CSV table of C-alpha atoms and ligand atoms in Angstrom, one decimal:
chain,number,residue,atom,x,y,z
D,1,MET,CA,-77.5,2.7,28.9
D,2,ARG,CA,-77.8,-0.9,29.9
D,3,ARG,CA,-78.3,-2.0,26.3
D,4,ILE,CA,-75.0,-0.2,25.4
D,5,LEU,CA,-73.2,-1.9,28.2
D,6,VAL,CA,-74.4,-5.3,27.1
D,7,TRP,CA,-73.4,-4.5,23.5
D,8,ILE,CA,-69.9,-3.4,24.6
D,9,ALA,CA,-69.6,-6.6,26.7
D,10,SER,CA,-70.5,-8.8,23.8
D,11,LEU,CA,-68.3,-6.9,21.5
D,12,ALA,CA,-65.4,-7.4,23.9
D,13,LEU,CA,-66.1,-11.1,24.0
D,14,ALA,CA,-66.4,-11.4,20.3
D,15,THR,CA,-63.2,-9.5,19.6
D,16,GLY,CA,-61.2,-10.7,22.6
D,17,VAL,CA,-60.5,-7.0,23.4
D,18,ALA,CA,-61.0,-6.1,27.1
D,19,TYR,CA,-63.1,-2.9,27.3
D,20,ALA,CA,-63.0,-1.2,30.7
D,21,GLN,CA,-66.4,-0.9,32.4
D,22,GLY,CA,-68.0,0.1,35.6
D,23,GLU,CA,-67.3,3.1,37.8
D,24,LEU,CA,-64.1,5.1,37.9
D,25,GLU,CA,-63.4,7.4,40.8
D,26,ILE,CA,-61.2,10.3,40.0
D,27,PHE,CA,-60.1,12.3,43.1
D,28,SER,CA,-58.8,15.9,42.9
D,29,TRP,CA,-59.1,19.4,44.3
D,30,TRP,CA,-60.4,20.8,41.1
D,31,ALA,CA,-63.8,21.8,42.3
D,32,GLY,CA,-66.1,24.8,41.4
D,33,ASP,CA,-64.1,27.6,39.7
D,34,GLU,CA,-61.2,25.1,39.2
D,35,GLY,CA,-63.4,22.5,37.6
D,36,PRO,CA,-63.9,23.3,33.9
D,37,ALA,CA,-60.7,21.8,32.5
D,38,LEU,CA,-61.2,18.5,34.4
D,39,GLU,CA,-64.8,18.3,33.4
D,40,ALA,CA,-63.9,18.7,29.7
D,41,LEU,CA,-61.4,15.9,30.1
D,42,ILE,CA,-64.0,13.7,31.8
D,43,ASP,CA,-66.5,14.4,29.0
D,44,LEU,CA,-64.0,13.3,26.5
D,45,PHE,CA,-63.1,10.2,28.5
D,46,GLU,CA,-66.8,9.2,28.8
D,47,GLN,CA,-67.3,9.7,25.0
D,48,GLN,CA,-64.4,7.4,24.3
D,49,ASN,CA,-65.3,4.9,27.1
D,50,PRO,CA,-69.1,4.6,27.1
D,51,GLY,CA,-69.0,1.6,29.4
D,52,ILE,CA,-67.4,3.6,32.2
D,53,GLU,CA,-69.1,6.1,34.6
D,54,VAL,CA,-66.8,8.6,36.1
D,55,ILE,CA,-67.3,9.7,39.7
D,56,ASN,CA,-65.7,13.1,39.9
D,57,ALA,CA,-64.8,13.3,43.6
D,58,THR,CA,-63.4,16.7,44.7
D,59,VAL,CA,-62.3,18.2,47.9
D,60,THR,CA,-62.2,22.0,47.6
D,61,GLY,CA,-59.1,24.0,48.6
D,62,GLY,CA,-56.4,25.6,46.5
D,63,SER,CA,-53.1,23.7,46.1
D,64,GLY,CA,-54.7,20.6,47.6
D,65,VAL,CA,-54.5,21.8,51.2
D,66,ASN,CA,-57.6,19.8,52.2
D,67,ALA,CA,-57.6,17.1,49.5
D,68,ARG,CA,-54.2,15.8,50.7
D,69,ALA,CA,-55.5,15.1,54.2
D,70,VAL,CA,-58.6,13.3,52.9
D,71,LEU,CA,-56.4,11.3,50.5
D,72,LYS,CA,-54.1,10.3,53.4
D,73,THR,CA,-57.1,8.9,55.4
D,74,ARG,CA,-58.3,7.0,52.4
D,75,MET,CA,-55.0,5.6,51.4
D,76,LEU,CA,-54.1,4.5,55.0
D,77,GLY,CA,-57.6,3.1,55.5
D,78,GLY,CA,-57.3,0.8,52.4
D,79,ASP,CA,-59.8,2.8,50.4
D,80,PRO,CA,-57.8,4.4,47.6
D,81,PRO,CA,-59.6,6.3,44.8
D,82,ASP,CA,-59.0,4.7,41.4
D,83,SER,CA,-56.8,7.6,40.5
D,84,PHE,CA,-55.9,10.8,42.3
D,85,GLN,CA,-54.4,14.2,41.5
D,86,VAL,CA,-50.9,14.7,42.9
D,87,HIS,CA,-48.0,16.9,42.0
D,88,ALA,CA,-45.4,15.3,39.9
D,89,GLY,CA,-42.1,14.9,41.8
D,90,GLN,CA,-41.4,14.4,45.4
D,91,GLU,CA,-45.0,14.9,46.7
D,92,LEU,CA,-45.9,11.5,45.2
D,93,ILE,CA,-42.5,9.8,45.3
D,94,GLY,CA,-41.6,10.7,48.9
D,95,THR,CA,-44.9,9.5,50.2
D,96,TRP,CA,-47.1,7.0,48.4
D,97,VAL,CA,-44.3,5.5,46.2
D,98,ALA,CA,-42.0,5.3,49.3
D,99,ALA,CA,-44.9,3.5,51.2
D,100,GLN,CA,-45.3,1.1,48.2
D,101,ARG,CA,-48.9,2.1,47.6
D,102,MET,CA,-48.4,2.9,43.9
D,103,GLU,CA,-48.1,0.6,40.9
D,104,ASP,CA,-45.1,1.1,38.5
D,105,ILE,CA,-46.6,2.4,35.2
D,106,THR,CA,-43.5,1.9,33.0
D,107,PHE,CA,-45.6,-0.5,30.9
D,108,LEU,CA,-48.0,2.3,30.0
D,109,PHE,CA,-45.2,4.7,29.2
D,110,GLU,CA,-43.8,2.0,26.8
D,111,GLU,CA,-47.2,1.2,25.2
D,112,GLU,CA,-48.1,4.8,24.6
D,113,GLY,CA,-44.7,6.2,23.7
D,114,PHE,CA,-44.8,8.6,26.7
D,115,PHE,CA,-41.1,8.3,27.3
D,116,ASP,CA,-40.5,10.1,24.1
D,117,ALA,CA,-43.6,12.4,24.3
D,118,PHE,CA,-42.5,14.1,27.5
D,119,PRO,CA,-39.3,16.1,28.1
D,120,PRO,CA,-36.5,14.0,29.7
D,121,GLY,CA,-36.3,16.3,32.7
D,122,LEU,CA,-40.0,15.7,33.4
D,123,VAL,CA,-39.7,11.9,33.0
D,124,ASP,CA,-36.8,12.1,35.6
D,125,LEU,CA,-39.1,14.0,38.0
D,126,ILE,CA,-41.7,11.3,37.9
D,127,SER,CA,-39.4,8.3,38.0
D,128,THR,CA,-37.1,6.5,40.4
D,129,GLU,CA,-34.7,3.7,39.8
D,130,GLU,CA,-37.5,1.3,40.6
D,131,GLY,CA,-40.0,2.7,38.1
D,132,THR,CA,-42.2,5.5,36.7
D,133,TRP,CA,-45.1,6.6,38.9
D,134,SER,CA,-47.4,9.1,37.3
D,135,VAL,CA,-48.7,10.6,34.1
D,136,PRO,CA,-48.3,14.4,34.1
D,137,VAL,CA,-51.3,16.2,32.6
D,138,ASN,CA,-49.8,19.7,32.4
D,139,ILE,CA,-47.0,22.1,33.2
D,140,HIS,CA,-47.9,25.1,35.4
D,141,ARG,CA,-45.7,28.0,36.1
D,142,SER,CA,-45.4,29.3,39.7
D,143,ASN,CA,-43.4,32.5,39.4
D,144,VAL,CA,-45.8,34.8,37.6
D,145,MET,CA,-46.9,38.3,38.6
D,146,TRP,CA,-50.3,39.4,37.4
D,147,TYR,CA,-51.7,42.9,36.9
D,148,VAL,CA,-54.2,44.9,34.8
D,149,PRO,CA,-52.3,47.3,32.3
D,150,ALA,CA,-55.0,50.0,32.3
D,151,LYS,CA,-54.9,50.2,36.0
D,152,LEU,CA,-51.2,50.6,36.2
D,153,GLU,CA,-51.4,53.4,33.7
D,154,GLU,CA,-54.1,55.1,35.8
D,155,TRP,CA,-51.9,54.9,38.9
D,156,GLY,CA,-48.8,56.0,37.0
D,157,VAL,CA,-46.7,52.9,37.8
D,158,GLU,CA,-45.0,50.2,35.8
D,159,ALA,CA,-44.8,46.5,36.5
D,160,PRO,CA,-41.7,46.1,38.6
D,161,ALA,CA,-38.7,44.2,37.2
D,162,THR,CA,-37.2,43.7,40.7
D,163,TRP,CA,-38.5,43.6,44.2
D,164,ASP,CA,-36.6,46.9,44.9
D,165,ASP,CA,-38.6,48.4,42.1
D,166,PHE,CA,-41.7,47.1,43.7
D,167,LEU,CA,-40.8,48.5,47.1
D,168,ALA,CA,-40.1,51.8,45.5
D,169,ILE,CA,-43.7,52.1,44.0
D,170,CYS,CA,-45.4,50.6,47.1
D,171,PRO,CA,-45.9,54.0,48.8
D,172,THR,CA,-47.4,55.5,45.6
D,173,LEU,CA,-49.9,52.8,45.4
D,174,GLN,CA,-50.7,52.9,49.1
D,175,ALA,CA,-51.3,56.7,48.8
D,176,ALA,CA,-53.7,56.0,46.0
D,177,GLY,CA,-55.7,53.7,48.3
D,178,VAL,CA,-54.6,50.6,46.4
D,179,THR,CA,-53.1,47.4,48.0
D,180,PRO,CA,-49.7,47.1,46.2
D,181,ILE,CA,-49.7,43.3,46.4
D,182,VAL,CA,-52.5,41.0,47.5
D,183,VAL,CA,-52.0,37.7,49.2
D,184,GLY,CA,-54.5,35.2,50.5
D,185,GLU,CA,-54.5,32.2,52.9
D,186,ASN,CA,-51.3,30.6,54.2
D,187,TRP,CA,-50.3,28.6,51.1
D,188,THR,CA,-50.6,31.6,48.9
D,189,GLN,CA,-48.1,33.4,51.1
D,190,GLN,CA,-45.8,30.4,50.8
D,191,HIS,CA,-46.4,30.7,47.1
D,192,LEU,CA,-45.2,34.3,47.1
D,193,TRP,CA,-42.2,33.3,49.3
D,194,GLU,CA,-40.9,30.7,46.8
D,195,SER,CA,-40.8,33.4,44.1
D,196,VAL,CA,-39.1,35.8,46.4
D,197,ALA,CA,-36.6,33.1,47.4
D,198,LEU,CA,-35.8,32.5,43.7
D,199,ALA,CA,-35.3,36.2,43.2
D,200,VAL,CA,-33.1,36.7,46.2
D,201,LEU,CA,-31.1,33.5,45.9
D,202,GLY,CA,-30.9,33.1,42.1
D,203,THR,CA,-31.5,29.8,40.3
D,204,ASP,CA,-28.6,27.7,41.6
D,205,ASP,CA,-28.9,28.6,45.3
D,206,TYR,CA,-32.7,28.2,45.1
D,207,ALA,CA,-32.2,24.7,43.8
D,208,ALA,CA,-29.5,24.0,46.4
D,209,LEU,CA,-32.0,24.6,49.2
D,210,TRP,CA,-33.9,21.4,48.1
D,211,THR,CA,-30.8,19.2,47.8
D,212,GLY,CA,-29.7,20.2,51.3
D,213,GLU,CA,-26.5,21.9,49.9
D,214,LEU,CA,-27.7,25.3,51.1
D,215,SER,CA,-28.9,25.5,54.7
D,216,PHE,CA,-32.0,27.6,55.5
D,217,THR,CA,-29.9,29.2,58.2
D,218,ASP,CA,-27.2,30.4,55.8
D,219,PRO,CA,-27.2,34.2,55.7
D,220,LYS,CA,-28.0,34.0,52.0
D,221,ALA,CA,-31.2,32.1,52.8
D,222,THR,CA,-32.2,34.2,55.8
D,223,ALA,CA,-32.0,37.3,53.5
D,224,VAL,CA,-35.1,35.9,51.7
D,225,TRP,CA,-37.2,36.5,54.8
D,226,ASP,CA,-36.0,40.1,55.1
D,227,THR,CA,-37.2,40.9,51.6
D,228,PHE,CA,-40.3,38.8,52.1
D,229,GLY,CA,-41.2,40.8,55.2
D,230,GLN,CA,-40.8,44.1,53.4
D,231,ILE,CA,-43.1,42.9,50.6
D,232,LEU,CA,-45.7,41.7,53.1
D,233,ASP,CA,-45.7,45.2,54.6
D,234,CYS,CA,-47.1,46.3,51.2
D,235,SER,CA,-49.9,43.6,51.3
D,236,ASN,CA,-53.5,43.4,52.6
D,237,GLU,CA,-54.3,42.7,56.2
D,238,ASP,CA,-57.1,40.3,55.6
D,239,ALA,CA,-54.9,37.7,53.8
D,240,ALA,CA,-55.9,34.7,56.0
D,241,GLY,CA,-59.5,34.8,54.9
D,242,LEU,CA,-58.9,35.0,51.1
D,243,SER,CA,-58.8,32.1,48.6
D,244,TRP,CA,-56.5,32.5,45.6
D,245,GLN,CA,-59.5,33.3,43.4
D,246,GLN,CA,-60.6,36.1,45.8
D,247,ALA,CA,-57.0,37.5,45.8
D,248,THR,CA,-57.0,37.4,42.0
D,249,ASP,CA,-60.4,39.2,42.0
D,250,ARG,CA,-58.9,42.1,43.8
D,251,VAL,CA,-56.3,42.6,41.0
D,252,VAL,CA,-59.1,42.3,38.4
D,253,ASN,CA,-61.3,44.9,40.1
D,254,GLY,CA,-58.5,47.3,40.8
D,255,THR,CA,-58.4,47.2,44.6
D,256,ALA,CA,-54.9,45.7,44.4
D,257,ALA,CA,-52.2,46.3,41.9
D,258,PHE,CA,-50.3,42.9,41.7
D,259,ASN,CA,-50.4,39.3,42.9
D,260,VAL,CA,-47.9,36.5,42.4
D,261,MET,CA,-49.8,33.3,41.7
D,262,GLY,CA,-49.4,30.2,39.5
D,263,ASP,CA,-50.9,30.4,36.0
D,264,TRP,CA,-54.1,28.6,37.0
D,265,ALA,CA,-54.9,32.3,37.7
D,266,ALA,CA,-54.8,32.7,33.9
D,267,GLY,CA,-57.2,29.8,33.5
D,268,TYR,CA,-59.5,31.5,36.1
D,269,MET,CA,-59.3,34.9,34.4
D,270,VAL,CA,-59.9,33.5,30.9
D,271,THR,CA,-62.2,30.6,31.4
D,272,THR,CA,-64.2,31.7,34.4
D,273,LEU,CA,-64.1,35.6,34.2
D,274,GLY,CA,-64.0,35.8,30.4
D,275,LEU,CA,-61.0,38.2,30.3
D,276,GLU,CA,-58.7,38.7,27.4
D,277,PRO,CA,-55.0,38.0,28.0
D,278,GLY,CA,-52.9,41.2,27.3
D,279,THR,CA,-55.8,43.6,27.9
D,280,GLY,CA,-58.1,42.2,30.6
D,281,PHE,CA,-55.0,41.2,32.5
D,282,ALA,CA,-51.2,41.0,31.8
D,283,TRP,CA,-48.3,39.1,33.3
D,284,GLN,CA,-44.5,38.9,33.7
D,285,ALA,CA,-42.1,36.7,35.5
D,286,SER,CA,-42.3,37.6,39.2
D,287,PRO,CA,-39.7,40.3,40.0
D,288,GLY,CA,-36.1,39.3,39.7
D,289,THR,CA,-36.9,35.9,38.2
D,290,SER,CA,-37.0,36.6,34.5
D,291,GLY,CA,-35.3,33.8,32.6
D,292,THR,CA,-36.2,31.1,35.1
D,293,PHE,CA,-39.4,29.1,34.9
D,294,MET,CA,-40.4,27.7,38.3
D,295,MET,CA,-42.5,24.6,37.3
D,296,LEU,CA,-44.9,22.2,38.7
D,297,ALA,CA,-47.1,19.6,37.1
D,298,ASP,CA,-50.3,17.9,38.1
D,299,ALA,CA,-50.2,14.2,37.6
D,300,PHE,CA,-52.3,11.1,38.2
D,301,GLY,CA,-51.0,7.6,39.1
D,302,LEU,CA,-52.2,4.1,39.6
D,303,PRO,CA,-52.7,3.2,43.3
D,304,GLU,CA,-52.3,-0.4,44.4
D,305,GLY,CA,-55.5,-2.2,45.4
D,306,ILE,CA,-58.1,-0.1,43.6
D,307,ALA,CA,-61.6,-1.1,42.6
D,308,ASN,CA,-61.3,-0.6,38.8
D,309,ARG,CA,-57.7,-0.9,37.5
D,310,ASP,CA,-58.7,-1.3,33.8
D,311,ALA,CA,-60.7,1.9,33.9
D,312,ALA,CA,-57.9,3.7,35.7
D,313,VAL,CA,-55.4,2.6,33.1
D,314,ALA,CA,-57.7,3.8,30.3
D,315,TRP,CA,-57.9,7.2,32.2
D,316,LEU,CA,-54.2,7.5,32.4
D,317,ARG,CA,-53.9,6.7,28.7
D,318,LEU,CA,-56.1,9.6,27.8
D,319,LEU,CA,-54.5,11.9,30.3
D,320,GLY,CA,-51.1,11.5,28.7
D,321,SER,CA,-52.3,11.7,25.1
D,322,LYS,CA,-52.0,14.7,22.8
D,323,GLU,CA,-55.8,15.0,22.5
D,324,GLY,CA,-56.3,14.7,26.3
D,325,GLN,CA,-53.7,17.3,27.1
D,326,ASP,CA,-54.9,19.8,24.4
D,327,THR,CA,-58.4,19.4,25.7
D,328,PHE,CA,-57.5,20.1,29.3
D,329,ASN,CA,-54.8,22.7,29.2
D,330,PRO,CA,-56.2,25.5,27.1
D,331,LEU,CA,-59.0,25.8,29.8
D,332,LYS,CA,-56.7,25.3,32.8
D,333,GLY,CA,-54.0,28.0,32.1
D,334,SER,CA,-51.3,25.4,32.0
D,335,ILE,CA,-49.5,24.1,28.9
D,336,SER,CA,-49.3,20.6,27.7
D,337,ALA,CA,-46.5,18.5,29.2
D,338,ARG,CA,-46.0,16.9,25.8
D,339,LEU,CA,-43.5,18.0,23.2
D,340,ASP,CA,-46.0,17.8,20.3
D,341,SER,CA,-48.8,20.0,21.7
D,342,ASP,CA,-50.9,22.1,19.2
D,343,LEU,CA,-50.1,25.6,20.3
D,344,ASP,CA,-52.8,27.0,18.0
D,345,MET,CA,-55.3,25.9,20.6
D,346,TYR,CA,-53.8,28.1,23.3
D,347,ASN,CA,-54.2,31.8,24.1
D,348,ALA,CA,-51.5,34.5,24.2
D,349,TYR,CA,-50.6,33.9,27.8
D,350,SER,CA,-50.1,30.1,27.4
D,351,ARG,CA,-48.1,30.6,24.2
D,352,SER,CA,-45.7,32.9,26.1
D,353,ALA,CA,-45.4,30.3,28.9
D,354,ALA,CA,-44.7,27.6,26.3
D,355,ALA,CA,-41.9,29.7,24.8
D,356,ASP,CA,-40.4,30.3,28.3
D,357,TRP,CA,-40.7,26.6,29.1
D,358,GLN,CA,-38.5,26.0,26.1
D,359,ASN,CA,-35.9,28.7,26.7
D,360,ASP,CA,-35.7,29.4,30.4
D,361,ALA,CA,-33.7,27.7,33.2
D,362,ILE,CA,-36.1,25.3,35.0
D,363,VAL,CA,-36.5,25.0,38.8
D,364,GLY,CA,-39.2,23.2,40.8
D,365,SER,CA,-41.9,24.6,43.1
D,366,LEU,CA,-41.8,23.8,46.8
D,367,VAL,CA,-45.5,24.6,47.6
D,368,HIS,CA,-46.7,22.5,44.6
D,369,GLY,CA,-44.8,19.4,45.3
D,370,ALA,CA,-42.0,19.3,42.8
D,371,VAL,CA,-38.9,19.6,45.0
D,372,ALA,CA,-39.5,18.5,48.6
D,373,LYS,CA,-41.1,15.6,50.3
D,374,GLU,CA,-44.7,16.1,51.3
D,375,ALA,CA,-43.7,16.0,55.0
D,376,PHE,CA,-41.5,19.1,54.5
D,377,MET,CA,-43.9,21.0,52.3
D,378,SER,CA,-46.8,20.5,54.7
D,379,GLU,CA,-44.7,21.7,57.6
D,380,PHE,CA,-43.6,24.8,55.7
D,381,ALA,CA,-47.1,26.2,56.6
D,382,THR,CA,-45.9,26.2,60.2
D,383,VAL,CA,-42.7,27.9,59.2
D,384,MET,CA,-44.9,30.6,57.6
D,385,GLU,CA,-47.0,30.9,60.7
D,386,ILE,CA,-43.9,31.4,62.8
D,387,PHE,CA,-42.7,34.1,60.5
D,388,LEU,CA,-46.1,35.9,60.4
D,389,ALA,CA,-46.4,35.8,64.2
D,390,SER,CA,-42.8,36.8,65.0
D,391,ARG,CA,-41.6,38.6,61.8
D,392,SER,CA,-38.3,37.0,62.7
D,393,GLY,CA,-36.4,35.6,59.7
D,394,GLU,CA,-34.1,33.9,62.1
D,395,GLN,CA,-36.9,32.0,63.8
D,396,ALA,CA,-38.4,31.0,60.5
D,397,ALA,CA,-35.1,29.8,59.2
D,398,ASN,CA,-34.3,27.8,62.3
D,399,ALA,CA,-37.7,26.1,62.1
D,400,ALA,CA,-37.3,25.4,58.4
D,401,GLN,CA,-33.9,23.8,59.0
D,402,ALA,CA,-35.1,21.8,61.9
D,403,ILE,CA,-37.9,20.3,59.7
D,404,ALA,CA,-35.4,19.7,56.9
D,405,ASN,CA,-33.2,17.8,59.3
D,406,GLN,CA,-36.1,15.8,60.7
D,407,VAL,CA,-37.6,14.7,57.3
D,408,GLY,CA,-34.2,14.2,55.6
D,409,LEU,CA,-34.8,16.9,53.0
D,410,GLY,CA,-32.7,16.1,49.9
D,411,ARG,CA,-31.9,12.6,51.0
Y,1,GAL,C1,-51.9,23.8,42.4
Y,1,GAL,C2,-52.3,22.8,41.2
Y,1,GAL,C3,-53.0,23.6,40.2
Y,1,GAL,C4,-54.1,24.4,40.8
Y,1,GAL,C5,-53.7,25.2,42.0
Y,1,GAL,C6,-54.7,26.0,42.8
Y,1,GAL,O1,-51.2,23.1,43.4
Y,1,GAL,O2,-51.2,22.3,40.7
Y,1,GAL,O3,-53.5,22.8,39.2
Y,1,GAL,O4,-55.2,23.6,41.1
Y,1,GAL,O5,-53.0,24.4,42.9
Y,1,GAL,O6,-55.6,25.1,43.4
């Protein structure tokens, strides 16, 4: 290894080209079952950058619930990782960009042609008037309902087009000893909530919640909690102790009929469980949301004051490239964020998501950082606790509006 490093260093001197070297710490929550896509990308990076050793630092916990807290400590303590996973949109911009802890990477977008490679709406999501702040590695869809076709046939039900249809088959499934819809820990319940909100409010009013144009206490918005409560009455009682993978397992093994989860569930079912899309599992837009794609994107940026800036820039270059994205996404369940992705490399689920991404109306996910400042999305866990404890839509709505006012949601 040392000999290779010396060789690269002398090559760099001879050619005048700066090759990045040393260690590169990548920080994310893609641990264990969530790891294969990132690991494939790191392997590719190490092949292309033999002088760099990647430290794959992970903090387990779906949707970054634990990683975000560790990241905060490190950022505030002056010990930023060289690059970290963050959701494209307000999660990064409202926190670390606002706190001037990120470097503007407009230069990289220009050098690599990323401004033309990504859809304009996505470039807007990761940019402010002051600059461009992250490289999106994928597009995930939040509003997806998963099920196993053979099981539905066995129980004599169909995948519900609306939540009313779901509530109508709930007693049939319960009578068969099946959980109609499985949910897991708090954030997965918020995840279900955002899909229910989209169904109840429709695309425009859902979007208006995040700009502040529609108040959480408006009767239209409180109606979301009513429907949500009825759906939870058809769910499992041990939700708090389940990870999203364990919730997915219940659909796969037939103890639950449906779950609503982002399409990392497709990555898990294909890459980890070895199931075939279409037969091993099937999908549809979550009830009442067909024609709308609720998106989120994982992204990485360039923190200020890091140990190895050259290596981090090389990492971001690969992340945004066609090859990088088409290595990562077929394993992850997401689609490439680029316009020129090679769809032959993707399975039937991902190809259907890619078609919907082209044709559907687009809105952003709350739980996964696209539409609201981190301060609001973190506190939404408390709103959910309030609802679960009180089952009062009014109390939950008041709490949500109070937090929105406090953090200046939409401003
Ligand atoms: C999301 C993230 C996905 C996946 C998921 C479950 O927030 O964007 O890539 O990791 O959480 O942990």
